[in-house]
Amino acid sequence: MPTEFLLGSEDQIEINVWKNPDLSRITLIRPDGYVSMPIIGDVQAAGLTADALAAQITERLKGYIQNPSVSVNVKELNSYSVFVLGEVTKPGKYQLKSYVTVLQAISMAGGFTNYASKNR
């Protein structure tokens, strides 16, 4: 996963707070873009990188625990999708697990039909 990847709704993330298993968790980012954490409450996650979210949680935990060390890892990417329409075998919405090119998206949709104009 590229480090510049921005988190989004429905992405599953793992939050690890070193030496604090009660604060560590695997959770989905809610549709409103937040995750709920013990002690500090809701934290905005959507639109941030995993590193930026870890830094935000670390900063908020400083008022409650000494020298918090937080890491955030993306477990499952669910916020990125693409619609492939037109003369492809299986038009529709496809969930992306990583960045894809247009040609890769067309391939995910089963490739071109016999009626596709491939040069346009």
Coordinates of C-alpha atoms in Angstrom, one line a residue:
M1 CA 0.0 0.0 0.0
P2 CA 1.5 3.4 -1.0
T3 CA 2.2 5.6 2.0
E4 CA 0.3 8.5 0.4
F5 CA -2.9 6.4 0.2
L6 CA -5.8 8.3 1.8
L7 CA -8.1 6.3 4.1
G8 CA -11.8 6.3 3.3
S9 CA -15.1 5.0 4.6
E10 CA -15.4 1.3 5.0
D11 CA -11.6 0.7 5.0
Q12 CA -10.6 -1.8 7.7
I13 CA -7.7 -0.6 9.7
E14 CA -5.6 -2.0 12.6
I15 CA -4.7 0.4 15.3
N16 CA -1.9 -0.7 17.6
V17 CA -1.1 1.2 20.8
W18 CA 2.2 -0.2 22.1
K19 CA 1.9 -1.8 25.6
N20 CA -1.9 -1.0 25.6
P21 CA -3.8 -3.9 24.2
D22 CA -7.1 -2.5 25.5
L23 CA -6.7 0.4 23.2
S24 CA -5.5 -1.6 20.2
R25 CA -8.2 -2.8 17.7
I26 CA -9.2 -3.7 14.2
T27 CA -12.0 -1.5 13.0
L28 CA -13.9 -0.2 10.0
I29 CA -13.9 3.5 9.2
R30 CA -17.5 4.6 9.6
P31 CA -19.5 6.1 6.7
D32 CA -19.0 9.5 8.5
G33 CA -15.2 9.1 8.2
Y34 CA -14.5 8.5 11.9
V35 CA -13.3 5.6 14.1
S36 CA -14.2 5.3 17.8
M37 CA -11.4 4.9 20.3
P38 CA -11.5 4.2 24.0
I39 CA -10.6 7.2 26.2
I40 CA -10.3 9.7 23.4
G41 CA -13.6 9.1 21.5
D42 CA -14.2 9.6 17.8
V43 CA -11.2 10.4 15.6
Q44 CA -11.4 11.6 12.0
A45 CA -9.8 9.0 9.8
A46 CA -11.1 9.5 6.3
G47 CA -8.9 11.7 4.2
L48 CA -5.8 11.0 6.2
T49 CA -2.9 8.7 5.5
A50 CA -2.3 5.8 8.0
D51 CA 0.8 7.7 9.4
A52 CA -1.2 10.9 9.8
L53 CA -4.0 9.1 11.6
A54 CA -1.4 7.4 13.9
A55 CA 0.1 10.8 14.7
Q56 CA -3.4 12.3 15.5
I57 CA -4.2 9.4 17.8
T58 CA -0.8 9.6 19.5
E59 CA -1.3 13.3 20.1
R60 CA -4.7 12.8 21.7
L61 CA -3.5 9.9 23.8
K62 CA -0.7 12.0 25.3
G63 CA -3.2 13.5 27.8
Y64 CA -4.0 10.0 29.2
I65 CA -0.9 7.7 28.8
Q66 CA 2.8 8.4 29.0
N67 CA 4.7 8.3 25.7
P68 CA 2.1 6.7 23.5
S69 CA 3.3 4.9 20.5
V70 CA 0.7 4.2 17.8
S71 CA 0.8 2.5 14.5
V72 CA -2.0 2.2 11.9
N73 CA -2.1 -0.4 9.2
V74 CA -4.6 -0.9 6.4
K75 CA -6.0 -4.4 6.6
E76 CA -8.6 -4.2 3.9
L77 CA -9.2 -1.5 1.2
N78 CA -12.9 -1.0 0.6
S79 CA -13.2 2.7 -0.1
Y80 CA -11.9 2.7 -3.7
S81 CA -14.1 1.4 -6.5
V82 CA -14.5 2.0 -10.2
F83 CA -17.4 1.7 -12.6
V84 CA -16.6 0.0 -15.9
L85 CA -19.3 0.6 -18.5
G86 CA -19.8 0.3 -22.2
E87 CA -18.8 -2.6 -24.5
V88 CA -17.2 -4.8 -21.9
T89 CA -18.2 -8.4 -21.0
K90 CA -19.2 -7.6 -17.4
P91 CA -20.0 -3.9 -16.9
G92 CA -20.5 -2.8 -13.3
K93 CA -18.9 -1.6 -10.1
Y94 CA -15.6 -3.1 -9.1
Q95 CA -13.9 -2.8 -5.7
L96 CA -10.2 -1.9 -6.0
K97 CA -7.6 -3.5 -3.7
S98 CA -4.8 -1.4 -5.1
Y99 CA -4.3 1.3 -7.8
V100 CA -5.2 0.0 -11.3
T101 CA -4.8 1.3 -14.8
V102 CA -7.7 1.8 -17.2
L103 CA -6.6 -1.4 -19.0
Q104 CA -6.5 -3.3 -15.8
A105 CA -10.1 -2.1 -15.0
I106 CA -11.3 -3.2 -18.4
S107 CA -9.7 -6.6 -17.8
M108 CA -11.5 -6.9 -14.4
A109 CA -14.7 -6.4 -16.4
G110 CA -13.9 -9.3 -18.6
G111 CA -12.4 -7.4 -21.5
F112 CA -13.9 -5.9 -24.5
T113 CA -16.9 -7.4 -26.3
N114 CA -16.8 -8.1 -30.1
Y115 CA -18.7 -4.8 -30.6
A116 CA -16.2 -2.6 -28.8
S117 CA -14.4 0.1 -30.7
K118 CA -11.0 -0.4 -29.2
N119 CA -9.3 2.5 -30.9
R120 CA -11.7 5.2 -29.5

